[in-house]
């Protein structure tokens, strides 16, 4: 990756970790799950409202490192309004991106998720970036509440 792009990506990650989007909780009828990454100590809780097979609203809270917080912030921005099927596809593509196995001809527009491409060079941080995605999947799959750990 070229150094300028890397700086830009780091800047974006720091920005999202300082001022996360959709941070907080959802009231009323929603599903949630807790995620824990014991390697780093990241904790995230995802609240999601699924209506008509799509993500109507989503929030997260928790405490974690810059990568886990930024990843959850960008995740909420990315999946809001998308169908559950699309969310699963994003998870798959994102997972391949951060583990360094991107599809050679990926057609899905990753948008801001692209900033995590550099994580593939730091295997210990992959779980920081994917924790919120595992937690979201658990929240969607569970009828009411669930929990997930990266171990
Ligand atoms: Zn972390």
CSV table of N, CA and C in Angstrom, one decimal, residues 5-150:
chain,number,residue,atom,x,y,z
A,5,UNK,N,-1.6,6.8,1.2
A,5,UNK,CA,-2.9,6.1,1.4
A,5,UNK,C,-3.0,5.5,2.9
A,6,UNK,N,-1.9,5.0,3.3
A,6,UNK,CA,-1.8,4.4,4.7
A,6,UNK,C,-2.1,5.5,5.7
A,7,UNK,N,-1.5,6.7,5.5
A,7,UNK,CA,-1.7,7.8,6.5
A,7,UNK,C,-3.1,8.2,6.5
A,8,UNK,N,-3.7,8.3,5.3
A,8,UNK,CA,-5.1,8.7,5.2
A,8,UNK,C,-6.0,7.7,5.9
A,9,UNK,N,-5.7,6.4,5.7
A,9,UNK,CA,-6.5,5.4,6.4
A,9,UNK,C,-6.4,5.5,7.9
A,10,UNK,N,-5.2,5.7,8.3
A,10,UNK,CA,-5.0,5.8,9.8
A,10,UNK,C,-5.7,7.0,10.4
A,11,UNK,N,-5.7,8.1,9.6
A,11,UNK,CA,-6.4,9.3,10.0
A,11,UNK,C,-7.9,9.0,10.1
A,12,UNK,N,-8.5,8.3,9.2
A,12,UNK,CA,-9.9,8.0,9.2
A,12,UNK,C,-10.3,7.1,10.3
A,13,UNK,N,-9.4,6.1,10.6
A,13,UNK,CA,-9.6,5.2,11.7
A,13,UNK,C,-9.6,6.0,13.1
A,14,UNK,N,-8.7,6.9,13.2
A,14,UNK,CA,-8.6,7.7,14.5
A,14,UNK,C,-9.8,8.6,14.6
A,15,UNK,N,-10.2,9.1,13.5
A,15,UNK,CA,-11.3,10.0,13.4
A,15,UNK,C,-12.6,9.3,13.9
A,16,UNK,N,-12.8,8.1,13.4
A,16,UNK,CA,-14.0,7.4,13.7
A,16,UNK,C,-13.9,6.9,15.2
A,17,UNK,N,-12.7,6.6,15.7
A,17,UNK,CA,-12.6,6.1,17.0
A,17,UNK,C,-12.9,7.2,18.0
A,18,UNK,N,-12.5,8.4,17.6
A,18,UNK,CA,-12.7,9.6,18.5
A,18,UNK,C,-14.2,10.0,18.5
A,19,UNK,N,-14.8,10.0,17.3
A,19,UNK,CA,-16.2,10.5,17.2
A,19,UNK,C,-17.0,9.4,16.5
A,20,UNK,N,-17.2,8.3,17.2
A,20,UNK,CA,-18.0,7.2,16.5
A,20,UNK,C,-19.4,7.6,16.1
A,21,UNK,N,-19.8,7.0,15.0
A,21,UNK,CA,-21.2,7.2,14.5
A,21,UNK,C,-22.1,6.2,15.1
A,22,UNK,N,-23.3,6.6,15.3
A,22,UNK,CA,-24.3,5.6,15.8
A,22,UNK,C,-23.9,5.0,17.2
A,23,UNK,N,-23.3,5.8,18.0
A,23,UNK,CA,-22.9,5.3,19.3
A,23,UNK,C,-24.0,5.5,20.3
A,24,UNK,N,-24.4,4.4,21.0
A,24,UNK,CA,-25.5,4.5,22.0
A,24,UNK,C,-26.3,3.3,22.0
A,25,UNK,N,-27.5,3.4,22.5
A,25,UNK,CA,-28.3,2.2,22.5
A,25,UNK,C,-29.7,2.4,21.8
A,26,UNK,N,-30.4,1.4,21.5
A,26,UNK,CA,-31.7,1.5,20.9
A,26,UNK,C,-32.7,1.1,21.9
A,27,UNK,N,-33.8,1.8,21.9
A,27,UNK,CA,-34.9,1.5,22.8
A,27,UNK,C,-36.0,0.7,22.0
A,28,UNK,N,-36.8,0.0,22.8
A,28,UNK,CA,-37.9,-0.7,22.2
A,28,UNK,C,-37.6,-2.0,21.6
A,29,UNK,N,-38.3,-2.3,20.6
A,29,UNK,CA,-38.2,-3.7,20.0
A,29,UNK,C,-36.9,-3.8,19.1
A,30,UNK,N,-35.9,-4.4,19.7
A,30,UNK,CA,-34.7,-4.6,18.9
A,30,UNK,C,-34.0,-5.8,19.4
A,31,UNK,N,-33.0,-6.3,18.6
A,31,UNK,CA,-32.2,-7.4,19.0
A,31,UNK,C,-30.8,-6.9,19.3
A,32,UNK,N,-30.2,-7.6,20.3
A,32,UNK,CA,-28.8,-7.2,20.6
A,32,UNK,C,-27.9,-8.4,20.9
A,33,UNK,N,-26.6,-8.1,20.8
A,33,UNK,CA,-25.6,-9.2,21.2
A,33,UNK,C,-24.4,-8.5,21.7
A,34,UNK,N,-23.7,-9.2,22.6
A,34,UNK,CA,-22.4,-8.7,23.1
A,34,UNK,C,-21.3,-9.4,22.5
A,35,UNK,N,-20.2,-8.7,22.2
A,35,UNK,CA,-19.0,-9.3,21.7
A,35,UNK,C,-17.8,-9.0,22.6
A,36,UNK,N,-16.9,-9.9,22.7
A,36,UNK,CA,-15.7,-9.8,23.5
A,36,UNK,C,-14.5,-10.3,22.8
A,37,UNK,N,-13.4,-9.6,22.7
A,37,UNK,CA,-12.2,-10.0,22.2
A,37,UNK,C,-11.1,-10.1,23.3
A,38,UNK,N,-10.9,-11.2,23.9
A,38,UNK,CA,-10.0,-11.3,25.0
A,38,UNK,C,-8.6,-11.0,24.7
A,39,UNK,N,-8.2,-11.1,23.4
A,39,UNK,CA,-6.8,-10.8,23.0
A,39,UNK,C,-6.5,-9.4,23.3
A,40,UNK,N,-7.4,-8.5,23.1
A,40,UNK,CA,-7.2,-7.1,23.2
A,40,UNK,C,-8.0,-6.4,24.3
A,41,UNK,N,-9.1,-7.1,24.7
A,41,UNK,CA,-9.9,-6.6,25.8
A,41,UNK,C,-11.1,-5.8,25.2
A,42,UNK,N,-11.3,-5.8,23.9
A,42,UNK,CA,-12.4,-5.0,23.2
A,42,UNK,C,-13.7,-5.6,23.6
A,43,UNK,N,-14.6,-4.7,24.0
A,43,UNK,CA,-16.0,-5.2,24.2
A,43,UNK,C,-17.0,-4.3,23.4
A,44,UNK,N,-17.9,-4.9,22.7
A,44,UNK,CA,-18.9,-4.2,21.9
A,44,UNK,C,-20.2,-4.8,22.1
A,45,UNK,N,-21.2,-3.9,22.1
A,45,UNK,CA,-22.6,-4.4,22.2
A,45,UNK,C,-23.3,-3.8,21.0
A,46,UNK,N,-24.0,-4.6,20.2
A,46,UNK,CA,-24.7,-4.1,19.0
A,46,UNK,C,-26.2,-4.2,19.2
A,47,UNK,N,-26.9,-3.2,18.9
A,47,UNK,CA,-28.4,-3.1,19.0
A,47,UNK,C,-28.8,-3.0,17.5
A,48,UNK,N,-29.7,-3.8,17.1
A,48,UNK,CA,-30.2,-3.7,15.7
A,48,UNK,C,-31.7,-3.9,15.6
A,49,UNK,N,-32.3,-3.1,14.8
A,49,UNK,CA,-33.7,-3.2,14.6
A,49,UNK,C,-33.9,-3.7,13.1
A,50,UNK,N,-34.4,-5.0,13.0
A,50,UNK,CA,-34.6,-5.5,11.6
A,50,UNK,C,-36.1,-5.4,11.3
A,51,UNK,N,-36.4,-4.8,10.2
A,51,UNK,CA,-37.8,-4.7,9.7
A,51,UNK,C,-37.8,-5.0,8.2
A,52,UNK,N,-38.7,-6.0,7.9
A,52,UNK,CA,-38.9,-6.4,6.6
A,52,UNK,C,-37.6,-6.9,5.9
A,53,UNK,N,-36.8,-7.6,6.8
A,53,UNK,CA,-35.6,-8.2,6.2
A,53,UNK,C,-34.5,-7.3,6.0
A,54,UNK,N,-34.6,-6.0,6.5
A,54,UNK,CA,-33.5,-5.1,6.4
A,54,UNK,C,-33.2,-4.4,7.7
A,55,UNK,N,-32.0,-3.8,7.8
A,55,UNK,CA,-31.6,-3.1,9.0
A,55,UNK,C,-32.2,-1.7,9.0
A,56,UNK,N,-33.2,-1.6,9.9
A,56,UNK,CA,-33.9,-0.3,9.9
A,56,UNK,C,-33.2,0.7,10.8
A,57,UNK,N,-32.5,0.2,11.8
A,57,UNK,CA,-31.7,1.1,12.7
A,57,UNK,C,-30.7,0.2,13.4
A,58,UNK,N,-29.6,0.9,13.8
A,58,UNK,CA,-28.5,0.2,14.5
A,58,UNK,C,-27.7,1.1,15.3
A,59,UNK,N,-27.3,0.7,16.5
A,59,UNK,CA,-26.4,1.4,17.4
A,59,UNK,C,-25.4,0.5,18.0
A,60,UNK,N,-24.3,1.0,18.5
A,60,UNK,CA,-23.4,0.2,19.3
A,60,UNK,C,-22.9,1.0,20.5
A,61,UNK,N,-22.4,0.2,21.5
A,61,UNK,CA,-21.6,0.8,22.5
A,61,UNK,C,-20.6,-0.2,23.0
A,62,UNK,N,-19.8,0.2,23.9
A,62,UNK,CA,-18.7,-0.6,24.4
A,62,UNK,C,-17.4,0.1,24.5
A,63,UNK,N,-16.4,-0.6,24.9
A,63,UNK,CA,-15.1,0.0,25.1
A,63,UNK,C,-14.1,-0.9,24.4
A,64,UNK,N,-13.2,-0.2,23.6
A,64,UNK,CA,-12.2,-1.0,22.9
A,64,UNK,C,-11.2,-0.1,22.3
A,65,UNK,N,-10.2,-0.7,21.6
A,65,UNK,CA,-9.1,0.0,21.0
A,65,UNK,C,-9.7,0.8,19.8
A,66,UNK,N,-8.8,1.6,19.3
A,66,UNK,CA,-9.2,2.5,18.1
A,66,UNK,C,-9.7,1.7,17.0
A,67,UNK,N,-9.1,0.6,16.7
A,67,UNK,CA,-9.5,-0.2,15.5
A,67,UNK,C,-10.9,-0.8,15.7
A,68,UNK,N,-11.2,-1.3,16.9
A,68,UNK,CA,-12.5,-2.0,17.2
A,68,UNK,C,-13.6,-0.9,17.2
A,69,UNK,N,-13.3,0.3,17.8
A,69,UNK,CA,-14.3,1.3,17.8
A,69,UNK,C,-14.6,1.9,16.4
A,70,UNK,N,-13.5,2.1,15.7
A,70,UNK,CA,-13.7,2.7,14.3
A,70,UNK,C,-14.4,1.7,13.4
A,71,UNK,N,-14.1,0.4,13.6
A,71,UNK,CA,-14.7,-0.7,12.8
A,71,UNK,C,-16.2,-0.7,13.1
A,72,UNK,N,-16.6,-0.6,14.3
A,72,UNK,CA,-18.0,-0.6,14.7
A,72,UNK,C,-18.7,0.6,14.1
A,73,UNK,N,-18.1,1.7,14.2
A,73,UNK,CA,-18.6,3.0,13.7
A,73,UNK,C,-18.9,2.9,12.2
A,74,UNK,N,-17.9,2.4,11.5
A,74,UNK,CA,-18.0,2.3,10.0
A,74,UNK,C,-19.0,1.2,9.7
A,75,UNK,N,-19.0,0.1,10.4
A,75,UNK,CA,-20.0,-0.9,10.2
A,75,UNK,C,-21.4,-0.4,10.3
A,76,UNK,N,-21.7,0.4,11.3
A,76,UNK,CA,-23.1,0.9,11.5
A,76,UNK,C,-23.5,1.8,10.3
A,77,UNK,N,-22.5,2.6,9.9
A,77,UNK,CA,-22.7,3.5,8.7
A,77,UNK,C,-23.0,2.7,7.4
A,78,UNK,N,-22.3,1.5,7.3
A,78,UNK,CA,-22.4,0.7,6.1
A,78,UNK,C,-23.7,-0.1,6.0
A,79,UNK,N,-24.1,-0.6,7.1
A,79,UNK,CA,-25.2,-1.6,7.0
A,79,UNK,C,-26.6,-1.0,7.2
A,80,UNK,N,-26.7,0.2,7.7
A,80,UNK,CA,-28.0,0.8,7.9
A,80,UNK,C,-28.7,0.9,6.6
A,81,UNK,N,-30.0,0.4,6.6
A,81,UNK,CA,-30.8,0.4,5.4
A,81,UNK,C,-30.6,-0.8,4.4
A,82,UNK,N,-29.6,-1.6,4.7
A,82,UNK,CA,-29.3,-2.8,3.8
A,82,UNK,C,-30.1,-4.0,4.3
A,83,UNK,N,-30.3,-4.9,3.3
A,83,UNK,CA,-31.0,-6.1,3.7
A,83,UNK,C,-30.0,-7.1,4.5
A,84,UNK,N,-30.6,-8.0,5.2
A,84,UNK,CA,-29.8,-9.0,6.0
A,84,UNK,C,-28.9,-9.7,5.0
A,85,UNK,N,-29.4,-10.1,3.8
A,85,UNK,CA,-28.5,-10.8,2.8
A,85,UNK,C,-27.3,-9.9,2.4
A,86,UNK,N,-27.5,-8.6,2.2
A,86,UNK,CA,-26.4,-7.7,1.9
A,86,UNK,C,-25.4,-7.6,3.0
A,87,UNK,N,-25.9,-7.6,4.2
A,87,UNK,CA,-25.1,-7.5,5.4
A,87,UNK,C,-24.1,-8.7,5.5
A,88,UNK,N,-24.7,-9.9,5.2
A,88,UNK,CA,-23.9,-11.1,5.3
A,88,UNK,C,-22.8,-11.1,4.2
A,89,UNK,N,-23.2,-10.5,3.0
A,89,UNK,CA,-22.2,-10.4,2.0
A,89,UNK,C,-21.1,-9.4,2.3
A,90,UNK,N,-21.4,-8.3,2.9
A,90,UNK,CA,-20.4,-7.3,3.4
A,90,UNK,C,-19.5,-8.0,4.4
A,91,UNK,N,-20.1,-8.7,5.3
A,91,UNK,CA,-19.2,-9.4,6.3
A,91,UNK,C,-18.2,-10.3,5.7
A,92,UNK,N,-18.7,-11.1,4.7
A,92,UNK,CA,-17.8,-12.0,4.0
A,92,UNK,C,-16.7,-11.3,3.3
A,93,UNK,N,-17.0,-10.2,2.6
A,93,UNK,CA,-16.0,-9.5,1.8
A,93,UNK,C,-15.1,-8.8,2.8
A,94,UNK,N,-15.6,-8.2,3.8
A,94,UNK,CA,-14.8,-7.5,4.8
A,94,UNK,C,-13.8,-8.5,5.5
A,95,UNK,N,-14.3,-9.6,5.8
A,95,UNK,CA,-13.4,-10.6,6.5
A,95,UNK,C,-12.3,-11.0,5.5
A,96,UNK,N,-12.6,-11.2,4.3
A,96,UNK,CA,-11.5,-11.5,3.3
A,96,UNK,C,-10.5,-10.4,3.2
A,97,UNK,N,-11.0,-9.1,3.2
A,97,UNK,CA,-10.2,-8.0,3.1
A,97,UNK,C,-9.2,-7.9,4.3
A,98,UNK,N,-9.6,-8.0,5.5
A,98,UNK,CA,-8.8,-7.9,6.6
A,98,UNK,C,-7.9,-9.1,6.9
A,99,UNK,N,-8.2,-10.2,6.3
A,99,UNK,CA,-7.3,-11.4,6.5
A,99,UNK,C,-6.4,-11.5,5.3
A,100,UNK,N,-6.4,-10.5,4.4
A,100,UNK,CA,-5.5,-10.5,3.2
A,100,UNK,C,-5.8,-11.4,2.1
A,101,UNK,N,-7.1,-11.8,2.0
A,101,UNK,CA,-7.6,-12.6,0.9
A,101,UNK,C,-8.7,-12.0,0.1
A,102,UNK,N,-8.5,-10.8,-0.4
A,102,UNK,CA,-9.6,-10.2,-1.2
A,102,UNK,C,-9.9,-10.9,-2.5
A,103,UNK,N,-11.1,-10.9,-2.9
A,103,UNK,CA,-11.5,-11.5,-4.1
A,103,UNK,C,-10.8,-10.7,-5.2
A,104,UNK,N,-10.2,-11.3,-6.2
A,104,UNK,CA,-9.5,-10.6,-7.3
A,104,UNK,C,-10.5,-9.6,-8.0
A,105,UNK,N,-11.7,-10.1,-8.2
A,105,UNK,CA,-12.6,-9.2,-9.0
A,105,UNK,C,-13.9,-8.9,-8.1
A,106,UNK,N,-13.6,-8.2,-7.0
A,106,UNK,CA,-14.7,-7.9,-6.1
A,106,UNK,C,-15.6,-6.8,-6.7
A,107,UNK,N,-16.9,-7.1,-6.7
A,107,UNK,CA,-17.8,-6.2,-7.4
A,107,UNK,C,-18.5,-5.3,-6.3
A,108,UNK,N,-18.5,-5.8,-5.1
A,108,UNK,CA,-19.1,-5.0,-4.0
A,108,UNK,C,-18.3,-3.7,-3.7
A,109,UNK,N,-19.0,-2.6,-3.6
A,109,UNK,CA,-18.3,-1.4,-3.3
A,109,UNK,C,-18.1,-1.3,-1.7
A,110,UNK,N,-16.9,-1.4,-1.3
A,110,UNK,CA,-16.6,-1.5,0.1
A,110,UNK,C,-16.7,-0.1,0.8
A,111,UNK,N,-16.5,1.0,0.0
A,111,UNK,CA,-16.6,2.3,0.6
A,111,UNK,C,-15.6,2.5,1.7
A,112,UNK,N,-16.0,3.0,2.8
A,112,UNK,CA,-15.1,3.3,3.9
A,112,UNK,C,-14.4,2.0,4.6
A,113,UNK,N,-15.1,0.9,4.3
A,113,UNK,CA,-14.5,-0.4,4.9
A,113,UNK,C,-13.1,-0.6,4.4
A,114,UNK,N,-12.8,0.0,3.2
A,114,UNK,CA,-11.5,-0.1,2.6
A,114,UNK,C,-10.4,0.3,3.5
A,115,UNK,N,-10.7,1.2,4.5
A,115,UNK,CA,-9.6,1.7,5.3
A,115,UNK,C,-9.0,0.6,6.2
A,116,UNK,N,-9.7,-0.5,6.3
A,116,UNK,CA,-9.1,-1.6,7.1
A,116,UNK,C,-8.3,-2.6,6.4
A,117,UNK,N,-8.0,-2.3,5.1
A,117,UNK,CA,-7.2,-3.2,4.3
A,117,UNK,C,-5.8,-3.4,5.0
A,118,UNK,N,-5.3,-2.4,5.6
A,118,UNK,CA,-3.9,-2.4,6.2
A,118,UNK,C,-3.9,-3.4,7.4
A,119,UNK,N,-5.0,-3.7,8.0
A,119,UNK,CA,-5.1,-4.6,9.2
A,119,UNK,C,-4.5,-6.0,8.8
A,120,UNK,N,-4.6,-6.3,7.6
A,120,UNK,CA,-4.2,-7.7,7.2
A,120,UNK,C,-2.7,-7.9,7.4
A,121,UNK,N,-1.9,-6.7,7.6
A,121,UNK,CA,-0.5,-6.8,7.9
A,121,UNK,C,-0.3,-7.0,9.4
A,122,UNK,N,-1.3,-6.9,10.2
A,122,UNK,CA,-1.2,-7.1,11.6
A,122,UNK,C,-2.2,-8.1,12.1
A,123,UNK,N,-1.8,-9.4,12.0
A,123,UNK,CA,-2.8,-10.5,12.3
A,123,UNK,C,-3.4,-10.4,13.7
A,124,UNK,N,-2.7,-9.8,14.7
A,124,UNK,CA,-3.2,-9.7,16.0
A,124,UNK,C,-4.4,-8.8,16.1
A,125,UNK,N,-4.5,-7.8,15.1
A,125,UNK,CA,-5.5,-6.8,15.1
A,125,UNK,C,-6.8,-7.2,14.3
A,126,UNK,N,-6.7,-8.4,13.6
A,126,UNK,CA,-7.8,-8.8,12.7
A,126,UNK,C,-9.1,-8.9,13.6
A,127,UNK,N,-8.9,-9.5,14.8
A,127,UNK,CA,-10.1,-9.7,15.6
A,127,UNK,C,-10.6,-8.4,16.2
A,128,UNK,N,-9.8,-7.4,16.3
A,128,UNK,CA,-10.3,-6.1,16.7
A,128,UNK,C,-11.2,-5.6,15.6
A,129,UNK,N,-10.9,-5.7,14.4
A,129,UNK,CA,-11.6,-5.2,13.2
A,129,UNK,C,-12.9,-6.0,13.0
A,130,UNK,N,-12.8,-7.3,13.2
A,130,UNK,CA,-14.0,-8.2,12.9
A,130,UNK,C,-15.0,-8.4,14.0
A,131,UNK,N,-14.5,-8.1,15.3
A,131,UNK,CA,-15.4,-8.3,16.4
A,131,UNK,C,-16.8,-7.8,16.2
A,132,UNK,N,-17.0,-6.6,15.8
A,132,UNK,CA,-18.3,-6.0,15.7
A,132,UNK,C,-19.1,-6.7,14.6
A,133,UNK,N,-18.4,-7.2,13.6
A,133,UNK,CA,-19.2,-8.0,12.5
A,133,UNK,C,-19.7,-9.3,13.0
A,134,UNK,N,-18.9,-10.0,13.8
A,134,UNK,CA,-19.3,-11.3,14.4
A,134,UNK,C,-20.5,-11.0,15.3
A,135,UNK,N,-20.4,-9.8,16.1
A,135,UNK,CA,-21.4,-9.5,17.1
A,135,UNK,C,-22.7,-9.1,16.3
A,136,UNK,N,-22.6,-8.4,15.2
A,136,UNK,CA,-23.8,-8.0,14.5
A,136,UNK,C,-24.5,-9.3,13.9
A,137,UNK,N,-23.7,-10.2,13.4
A,137,UNK,CA,-24.3,-11.4,12.9
A,137,UNK,C,-25.1,-12.2,14.0
A,138,UNK,N,-24.4,-12.2,15.2
A,138,UNK,CA,-25.1,-12.9,16.3
A,138,UNK,C,-26.4,-12.2,16.7
A,139,UNK,N,-26.3,-10.8,16.7
A,139,UNK,CA,-27.5,-10.1,17.0
A,139,UNK,C,-28.7,-10.3,16.0
A,140,UNK,N,-28.3,-10.4,14.8
A,140,UNK,CA,-29.3,-10.6,13.7
A,140,UNK,C,-29.9,-12.0,13.8
A,141,UNK,N,-29.0,-13.0,14.0
A,141,UNK,CA,-29.4,-14.4,14.1
A,141,UNK,C,-30.2,-14.8,15.3
A,142,UNK,N,-29.8,-14.1,16.4
A,142,UNK,CA,-30.5,-14.4,17.7
A,142,UNK,C,-31.9,-13.8,17.6
A,143,UNK,N,-32.9,-14.4,18.3
A,143,UNK,CA,-34.2,-13.8,18.3
A,143,UNK,C,-34.3,-12.6,19.2
A,144,UNK,N,-33.5,-12.6,20.3
A,144,UNK,CA,-33.5,-11.4,21.2
A,144,UNK,C,-32.1,-11.0,21.6
A,145,UNK,N,-31.4,-11.9,22.3
A,145,UNK,CA,-30.0,-11.5,22.6
A,145,UNK,C,-29.1,-12.6,22.5
A,146,UNK,N,-27.8,-12.3,22.3
A,146,UNK,CA,-26.8,-13.3,22.2
A,146,UNK,C,-25.5,-12.8,22.6
A,147,UNK,N,-24.5,-13.7,22.6
A,147,UNK,CA,-23.1,-13.2,22.9
A,147,UNK,C,-22.1,-14.0,22.1
A,148,UNK,N,-21.0,-13.3,21.8
A,148,UNK,CA,-20.0,-14.0,21.0
A,148,UNK,C,-18.6,-13.6,21.5
A,149,UNK,N,-17.7,-14.5,21.4
A,149,UNK,CA,-16.3,-14.2,21.8
A,149,UNK,C,-15.4,-14.6,20.6
A,150,UNK,N,-14.3,-13.9,20.4
A,150,UNK,CA,-13.5,-14.2,19.2
A,150,UNK,C,-12.6,-15.4,19.5
